[in-house]
Amino acid sequence: MNIIEDAKQAVQGLVQGAMAKAVALAPDSWMPGGEPDPLIRHQHGHVGKPLSRIDGPRKVTGSATFSAEFPVDGMVYAAVVFATIAKGRLVEIDTRSAEASPGVISVMTHRNAPKLNPPPVFMSSSKAAGGDNLPIMQDDRIHWNGQPIAVVLAESQEFADHAASLICATYEADVTLTNFAVAIAKGTEPSLFMGQPLHNEIGDAEKALKEAPVAVDATYRTPRHNHNAIELHAVTVAWTGDTLRIHDASQLVAHTAWSVAQMFGMDEKQVVVTSPFVGGGFGGKCLWQHQVLAAAAAKIVGRPVRLVLSREGVYRVVGGRTLTEQRVALGADKHGKFKALIHTGVIAKTPSNILPEPFIMPARSAYASETMLLDVQAVELDMLANTFMRAPGEAVGTFALESAIDELADALGIDPIELRLRNEPEKEPTSGLPFSSRHVVEAWKMGAERFGWDQRSVKPGLVRDGEWLVGLGCATATYPYYRMPGGAARITLTRLGQATVDIAAHEMGMGTATVQTQVVAERLGLSLEAITFNYGDSTLPGVVLAGGSQQTASIGASVIAAHRALVKELIKIAGNDSPLAGLKPDEVASRDAGLCKADDPSRFETYASILERAHRDEIRVEASPPDPLETMHWSMHSHGAMFCEVRVNAVTGEPRVSRFLGSFDCGRILNSKTAASQFRGGIIMGLGLALMEETQFDERYGRIMNPSLSEYHVPVHMDVPDIDVIWTDIPDPHTPMGAHGVGEIGITGTAAAVANAIYNATGKRMRDLPITLDKLL
Amino acid sequence: MIPFSYSRATDANGAIEQVAGNHTKYLGGGTNLVDLMRENIERPTALVDVTGLSNEITETPDGGLIIGAAVRNTALASHPIVRARYPVLCRAILAGASAQIRNMATVGGNILQRTRCSYFYDAAGSNCNKRTLGEGCDAIGGFARYHAILGASPSCIATHPSDMCVALAALDAVVLVDGIHGERRLALNDLHRLPGDRPDVDTVLEPDELITAVELPQFSLASRSTYRKVRDRSSYAFALVSVAAILNVKDGLIADARIGLGGVAHKPWRARKAEAILRGGPATIAQFEAAAGAELADAQPLQDNVFKVELARRTIVAVLEDLRDTQ
Amino acid sequence: MQTSTHLEISRRDLLISSAATVAVTGVAGGAIAQSAGNDMVQTSKVSFIVNGDIHNMKLDNRTTLLDALREHLHLTGTKKGCDHGQCGACTVIVDGRRLNACLTLAIMQEGRRVTTIEGLGKPGDLHPMQAAFIKHDGFQCGYCTPGQICSSVAVLEEIGANIPSHVTADLTSPVALTAAEVRERMSGNICRCGAYSNIIDAISDVGGMKA
Ligand SMILES: Cc1cc2nc3c(=O)[nH]c(=O)nc-3n(C[C@H](O)[C@H](O)[C@H](O)COP(=O)(O)OP(=O)(O)OC[C@H]3O[C@@H](n4cnc5c(N)ncnc54)[C@H](O)[C@@H]3O)c2cc1C
Ligand code: SF4
Ligand code: FES
Ligand code: FES
């Protein structure tokens, strides 16, 4: 890690540390969410209804336009050539045959690429979007096996692809470090996540572990993972005058616009990024080299450029989840009370990014323990920068932690659910903060009953159905509630009673457009038909990341702020003839296409009548919510109880999941249909994580050897059984709408539930993912 | 993909006439060839589309079947005679790829599909003797989970990926071939090669030779046959190990047994050693185990695929047991 | 059983040896070994019917059916998720059979009838399968969806036509519409968002499968 980054992060950490104390001690009412969102009380409106997706008709008919589908006149097709060594220098790159090949317009390499500033790496500042901070095609240095070294621009994709195959590169290789074990042997470094050290200590955990009457202590391993959204990363870019238009597949349009502007030395407003539909994100659709290469190439050829990465290309330039080696040690008294909880280990990253997979996040808040030691160490390898992938930290951290709890339960002879309930914390153990909303016990009870947990054979290996050994397992799911700074929304209300909400948010399949339409309609007291929700455009207000399951909260808080501004403005223009005259904004609520006195709904006037009297066709307001101090005042998390039934073939070892239930505690559910899909989708990705997903990184060459959907296995229909999802639906009193994000929680806990079920079926402990059949033979 | 010319053939002679030289390839469903051309691994300058050749399945007078080379995989698996008499073939085809690919893939193309070794596919970044003889084999010492445990050589450890061919191997299918130098009949078992020091050559066919049909011998026995494929996900994945088996038990004794193994070698592997032990012996698990053990005694696995020896052993035994119990 | 030693080179050994190498050369694209052959552009005339309309085109021989649809006919409802037959996003129905448009050349489609997602239905005039996907939330991001829907329609027809699958227990009796049959037959269509369970519900609904 570079020293300046280090210092910057440390200072940030200190400031945050000092501020965190003050925020923790401040009264609730000072906090955003100190007063419950009034919408929480609306029980019979639009919120929570299983509304079908409003973009459904477009998606099912193929008329939703994705980034590679914007028709642009005079467009040029691009193909990318990737480096084949892990580190070193390009001695020569021969592009002559490619340039002479039919249909080719130009070939861009470091020799002729426009001068660019390096990308601002994600988390280094509030609008930074880069996957890493390496210069893009600016010099002859090679930093990873797969780095783009040339872009061919041609009249068709066929011409471009063929010409790309004619480019010859000669390299001079440096000494590389691509082997995890070797890197660990050389020494590890402590790591920081969002400016804070990934380290917590309560008491002397190692000592407590030694003294504990019952203990388990084991190492768990998880491999690299790649994103594999089905939509290939693609951009269509065009320079019009000084403005750069990027049709991107993005989960952070405003961040991207700002970051690209930094790189090209432009004003942020000169870069317009649109992304109306995103074919799957999961953390992978951020700013990587392809958008920048396309923009640079478009500059060179003076024509719009379409760049669609091949599936292999996606593996070469878009980072994924890094690998981890985790130790979990638990010590308990005879009744199962935790005396020691140790969760430590090592991850790999690169010198050019700042994401150490924070696998200790679950342990920070999940259980009470007398002592604790949590720590993430990092090594740096010569590889493509790793990045966020659905529940970074939690997805793999819960695998280790929740497997260890199952091992301890077994050692103690206590039911694993009971063991978890016995260690339910009263407040967050590592921070001492009170929980904003924690109903995991309810989730466990509901889930256990529905799943038939009492049917489980306590002794492993006893249930058999023909060739198949059958077992049940469970695990806790947990994911933090985040709300990031930067939200803002604009509301335009017309005299006809139509409202438009504009916010630079994203729809990647989470149901954003649908759910927010429901929420906005309810908040404004309008019908669903009266709402237009605009998103996916960097020129709209707000810097909103669709990540960390925080978008719902960020939009929710932004709309609350904008609604407040709207009410204020309406009262102002309503004047003295209105039934609302003399009321303060705080005393007013929206209902039935108008405003009323909150505690006297009969004092009411419609929006139309207010606007009419004021001779206004429309009224427009824009506002930002307060900074998310609530997340430093309460410990805010979603939870779930995951239940799995597996069948393991006694002959071949094939593990197959035959039943799954997720019982969630995620605040209020805003749309029961789309939320259920998000839960299921997370669980299914979790099944992949458990049983099959692994990026084959050849440590000899630092090269990914399975850059394809055929060799990198993700679950197919046949791998996925019926998945039951239920939820507590208890609102969090401190969040907008009482809601939590639901996008990531499903992948957490799932792998452990599967592994624990496999133990129950076979008596074999699976501590290395993925659990492939060879491990079960 | 390099530029190429394209033409269609409606019969074997037409196709063979259009073979201009080494750089011409026959095109079946294209599901393997187009893919490899896109990766610049196959670089034909001319394609002769042979999907217009016979797509008929006809019964021979002696009760066998002749299957035209252009018959699509789905059509073959759906054919009533195949379903009734050759379940091993039906099941093997249905265990492969996806419905979409089976709708496109032809019998000829399926037989001649090339390995899925990921180093072979990485034309830009890996060494592979099959692609460029003498370059070395990066799979050795690399990821070799899907690689051979039988019949491999120090120059190549790739496997043949077809499921259908494993069944054809067990069924003693004959491949009808036509070429510039005339027609010939080849046992499927003799068609594919072991890598030796020429892993760049997959089969004994000359570049101009066209598969016109596959002949299945009369085989009432085949109705007691099945195919079992073991893979890393439940569907749409290549075999780690697969077993095609045909078993005939009379009065507790094995009258006949034929076994094909997939996922274990550079060619569909006919388990002749196992068969020799089975034939005439008692249809007991001990006998099955002895047979499987004998076949796998020569296995030379790598660190990544050691498990396949045990997996193959168990799968053979389980399949035989299953066939015996359904006699 | 014996573990072969002559083939096995440990990864550690190789790592050390490659780390010690100061200069190696490599070739990107792997193309210099062979001549590029005839670099002339080769095009052909082809005509086929898409969603009822006949199209006469002159195309580069290399153009796949998928790229012909997306780039030449601007029918972008058919998606590209891999270009290698590994995901099913490009599934279209040609002469009544579903296939992967990315693995078939456009010139091979002479005279064929192609049905894409656009040909099944339009907003306001949906095919029952499209409507069922909306009702059961059979998608999230929507990218794999056109392929899933084309496959779903074909699956019901294939079962109706008594085409067996890997999970068909009895090959000689008529194939039944069951969840396992549908799951197996849909396995060539990958959905990373994980809409699988909902897709099965949609197909069951349209196919009239008993729960
Ligand atoms: C994602 C994916 C998954 C797959 N999974 C499996 C699997 O699990 N199991 C499995 O068995 N297969 C699998 N396959 C492979 C598939 O079965 C083959 O691609 C297919 O069978 C090839 O048939 P084709 O007609 O398309 O051949 P083509 O691609 O057209 O041709 C293949 C080769 O055969 C030659 N050829 C074709 N016809 C003739 C002829 N008549 N005479 C001489 N030469 C000829 C061609 O020149 C070419 O070299 C998979 C493929 C993909 C893409
Ligand atoms: S195993 Fe064979 S196909 Fe694979 S890299 Fe080695 S030589 Fe090539
Ligand atoms: S794009 Fe054709 S199968 Fe993926
Ligand atoms: S809906 Fe996103 S991939 Fe299927």
XYZ file of N, CA, C and O in Angstrom, chain B residues 147-204:
232
model
N -8.922 -33.194 -17.098
C -7.959 -33.836 -17.984
C -7.872 -35.344 -17.759
O -8.475 -35.898 -16.865
N -7.047 -35.944 -18.624
C -7.043 -37.397 -18.745
C -6.336 -38.102 -17.581
O -5.379 -37.588 -17.013
N -6.837 -39.290 -17.278
C -6.131 -40.164 -16.342
C -5.667 -41.434 -17.054
O -4.909 -42.226 -16.499
N -6.143 -41.631 -18.261
C -5.770 -42.833 -19.018
C -5.236 -42.426 -20.389
O -5.794 -41.532 -21.037
N -4.174 -43.071 -20.799
C -3.705 -42.913 -22.172
C -3.117 -41.557 -22.505
O -2.941 -41.239 -23.681
N -2.814 -40.756 -21.515
C -2.245 -39.438 -21.802
C -0.760 -39.576 -22.124
O -0.172 -40.645 -21.949
N -0.166 -38.503 -22.598
C 1.264 -38.541 -22.891
C 1.910 -37.304 -22.293
O 1.207 -36.362 -21.909
N 3.216 -37.275 -22.223
C 3.865 -36.078 -21.671
C 3.645 -34.846 -22.555
O 3.942 -33.743 -22.139
N 3.109 -35.051 -23.749
C 2.886 -33.862 -24.566
C 1.440 -33.376 -24.533
O 1.176 -32.251 -24.926
N 0.532 -34.175 -24.056
C -0.874 -33.722 -23.988
C -1.674 -34.598 -23.040
O -1.575 -35.828 -23.078
N -2.480 -33.948 -22.220
C -3.312 -34.680 -21.257
C -4.796 -34.346 -21.444
O -5.604 -34.498 -20.539
N -5.122 -33.875 -22.634
C -6.507 -33.441 -22.883
C -7.467 -34.625 -22.927
O -7.062 -35.765 -23.146
N -8.760 -34.319 -22.760
C -9.796 -35.341 -22.897
C -10.684 -35.004 -24.090
O -10.793 -33.844 -24.493
N -11.328 -36.021 -24.614
C -12.340 -35.802 -25.643
C -13.639 -35.509 -24.913
O -14.018 -36.236 -24.005
N -14.315 -34.444 -25.292
C -15.446 -34.007 -24.461
C -16.797 -34.610 -24.796
O -17.761 -34.372 -24.079
N -16.904 -35.383 -25.847
C -18.236 -35.818 -26.278
C -18.844 -36.866 -25.345
O -18.185 -37.813 -24.924
N -20.112 -36.695 -25.075
C -20.868 -37.734 -24.371
C -21.352 -38.785 -25.358
O -21.251 -39.988 -25.104
N -21.887 -38.309 -26.490
C -22.442 -39.226 -27.481
C -21.421 -40.294 -27.883
O -21.749 -41.481 -28.009
N -20.179 -39.869 -28.061
C -19.156 -40.800 -28.537
C -18.864 -41.913 -27.537
O -18.440 -43.006 -27.927
N -19.067 -41.634 -26.273
C -18.817 -42.664 -25.264
C -19.809 -43.803 -25.454
O -19.452 -44.991 -25.398
N -21.043 -43.417 -25.746
C -22.054 -44.442 -26.018
C -21.736 -45.168 -27.325
O -21.836 -46.396 -27.411
N -21.350 -44.395 -28.344
C -21.026 -45.024 -29.626
C -19.861 -45.996 -29.470
O -19.826 -47.055 -30.106
N -18.919 -45.639 -28.617
C -17.775 -46.525 -28.382
C -18.252 -47.841 -27.785
O -17.866 -48.929 -28.224
N -19.120 -47.747 -26.803
C -19.617 -48.963 -26.155
C -20.466 -49.782 -27.114
O -20.509 -51.010 -27.033
N -21.147 -49.099 -28.024
C -22.053 -49.784 -28.952
C -21.327 -50.381 -30.159
O -21.970 -50.933 -31.049
N -20.015 -50.239 -30.211
C -19.261 -50.712 -31.373
C -19.769 -50.091 -32.672
O -19.896 -50.768 -33.704
N -20.029 -48.801 -32.615
C -20.518 -48.104 -33.805
C -19.428 -48.064 -34.867
O -18.236 -48.084 -34.559
N -19.885 -48.015 -36.128
C -18.961 -47.906 -37.251
C -19.209 -46.560 -37.930
O -20.355 -46.166 -38.134
N -18.126 -45.889 -38.248
C -18.242 -44.579 -38.885
C -17.983 -44.750 -40.380
O -16.968 -45.330 -40.771
N -18.915 -44.273 -41.185
C -18.752 -44.366 -42.638
C -18.125 -43.069 -43.127
O -18.629 -41.976 -42.851
N -17.021 -43.252 -43.847
C -16.216 -42.101 -44.228
C -16.052 -42.108 -45.742
O -15.940 -43.165 -46.365
N -16.047 -40.939 -46.325
C -15.832 -40.828 -47.763
C -14.804 -39.721 -47.989
O -14.749 -38.764 -47.214
N -14.002 -39.889 -49.043
C -12.984 -38.865 -49.285
C -12.463 -38.956 -50.690
O -12.927 -39.777 -51.500
N -11.467 -38.129 -50.960
C -10.888 -38.105 -52.307
C -10.446 -39.500 -52.729
O -10.592 -39.899 -53.871
N -9.946 -40.258 -51.779
C -9.465 -41.596 -52.106
C -10.511 -42.678 -51.874
O -10.186 -43.848 -51.729
N -11.746 -42.295 -51.780
C -12.804 -43.283 -51.697
C -13.378 -43.468 -50.303
O -12.979 -42.794 -49.346
N -14.306 -44.442 -50.220
C -15.014 -44.665 -48.959
C -14.242 -45.616 -48.055
O -13.483 -46.444 -48.534
N -14.451 -45.484 -46.783
C -13.967 -46.520 -45.867
C -14.845 -46.574 -44.626
O -15.594 -45.640 -44.338
N -14.751 -47.694 -43.944
C -15.506 -47.895 -42.705
C -14.514 -47.975 -41.568
O -13.525 -48.685 -41.643
N -14.788 -47.239 -40.527
C -13.873 -47.212 -39.393
C -14.667 -47.499 -38.125
O -15.733 -46.900 -37.925
N -14.142 -48.352 -37.292
C -14.786 -48.504 -35.987
C -14.606 -47.190 -35.242
O -13.531 -46.582 -35.308
N -15.660 -46.747 -34.569
C -15.520 -45.493 -33.831
C -14.328 -45.576 -32.881
O -13.612 -44.600 -32.669
N -14.130 -46.776 -32.362
C -13.017 -46.939 -31.418
C -11.646 -46.718 -32.047
O -10.671 -46.487 -31.343
N -11.601 -46.818 -33.372
C -10.319 -46.583 -34.040
C -10.213 -45.191 -34.635
O -9.197 -44.848 -35.244
N -11.251 -44.433 -34.511
C -11.266 -43.119 -35.162
C -10.429 -42.088 -34.399
O -9.583 -41.396 -34.963
N -10.679 -41.986 -33.121
C -9.937 -40.999 -32.322
C -8.601 -41.576 -31.902
O -8.476 -42.776 -31.679
N -7.610 -40.731 -31.793
C -6.254 -41.169 -31.450
C -5.934 -40.903 -29.982
O -6.561 -40.065 -29.342
N -4.915 -41.530 -29.509
C -4.304 -41.112 -28.250
C -3.256 -40.059 -28.615
O -2.752 -40.051 -29.738
N -2.905 -39.186 -27.691
C -2.075 -38.038 -28.081
C -0.650 -38.405 -28.502
O -0.137 -37.844 -29.464
N -0.042 -39.322 -27.776
C 1.344 -39.665 -28.094
C 2.175 -38.406 -28.261
O 2.026 -37.457 -27.483
N 3.023 -38.399 -29.289
C 3.788 -37.166 -29.506
C 3.186 -36.328 -30.634
O 3.823 -35.417 -31.136
N 1.980 -36.695 -31.048
C 1.278 -35.863 -32.050
C -0.120 -35.452 -31.558
O -1.134 -35.758 -32.179
N -0.173 -34.733 -30.452
C -1.496 -34.337 -29.941
C -2.235 -33.380 -30.868
O -3.436 -33.173 -30.714
N -1.509 -32.832 -31.844
C -2.176 -31.923 -32.782
C -3.122 -32.675 -33.711
O -3.969 -32.068 -34.357
N -2.965 -33.998 -33.772
C -3.840 -34.789 -34.641
C -4.845 -35.538 -33.759
O -4.481 -36.401 -32.985
N -6.110 -35.167 -33.888
C -7.138 -35.756 -33.019
C -7.569 -37.143 -33.482
O -7.869 -38.010 -32.670
N -7.675 -37.311 -34.817
C -8.283 -38.543 -35.340
C -7.436 -39.081 -36.482
O -6.492 -38.434 -36.943
N -7.828 -40.235 -36.971
C -7.097 -40.826 -38.096
C -7.630 -40.325 -39.441
O -7.153 -40.757 -40.481
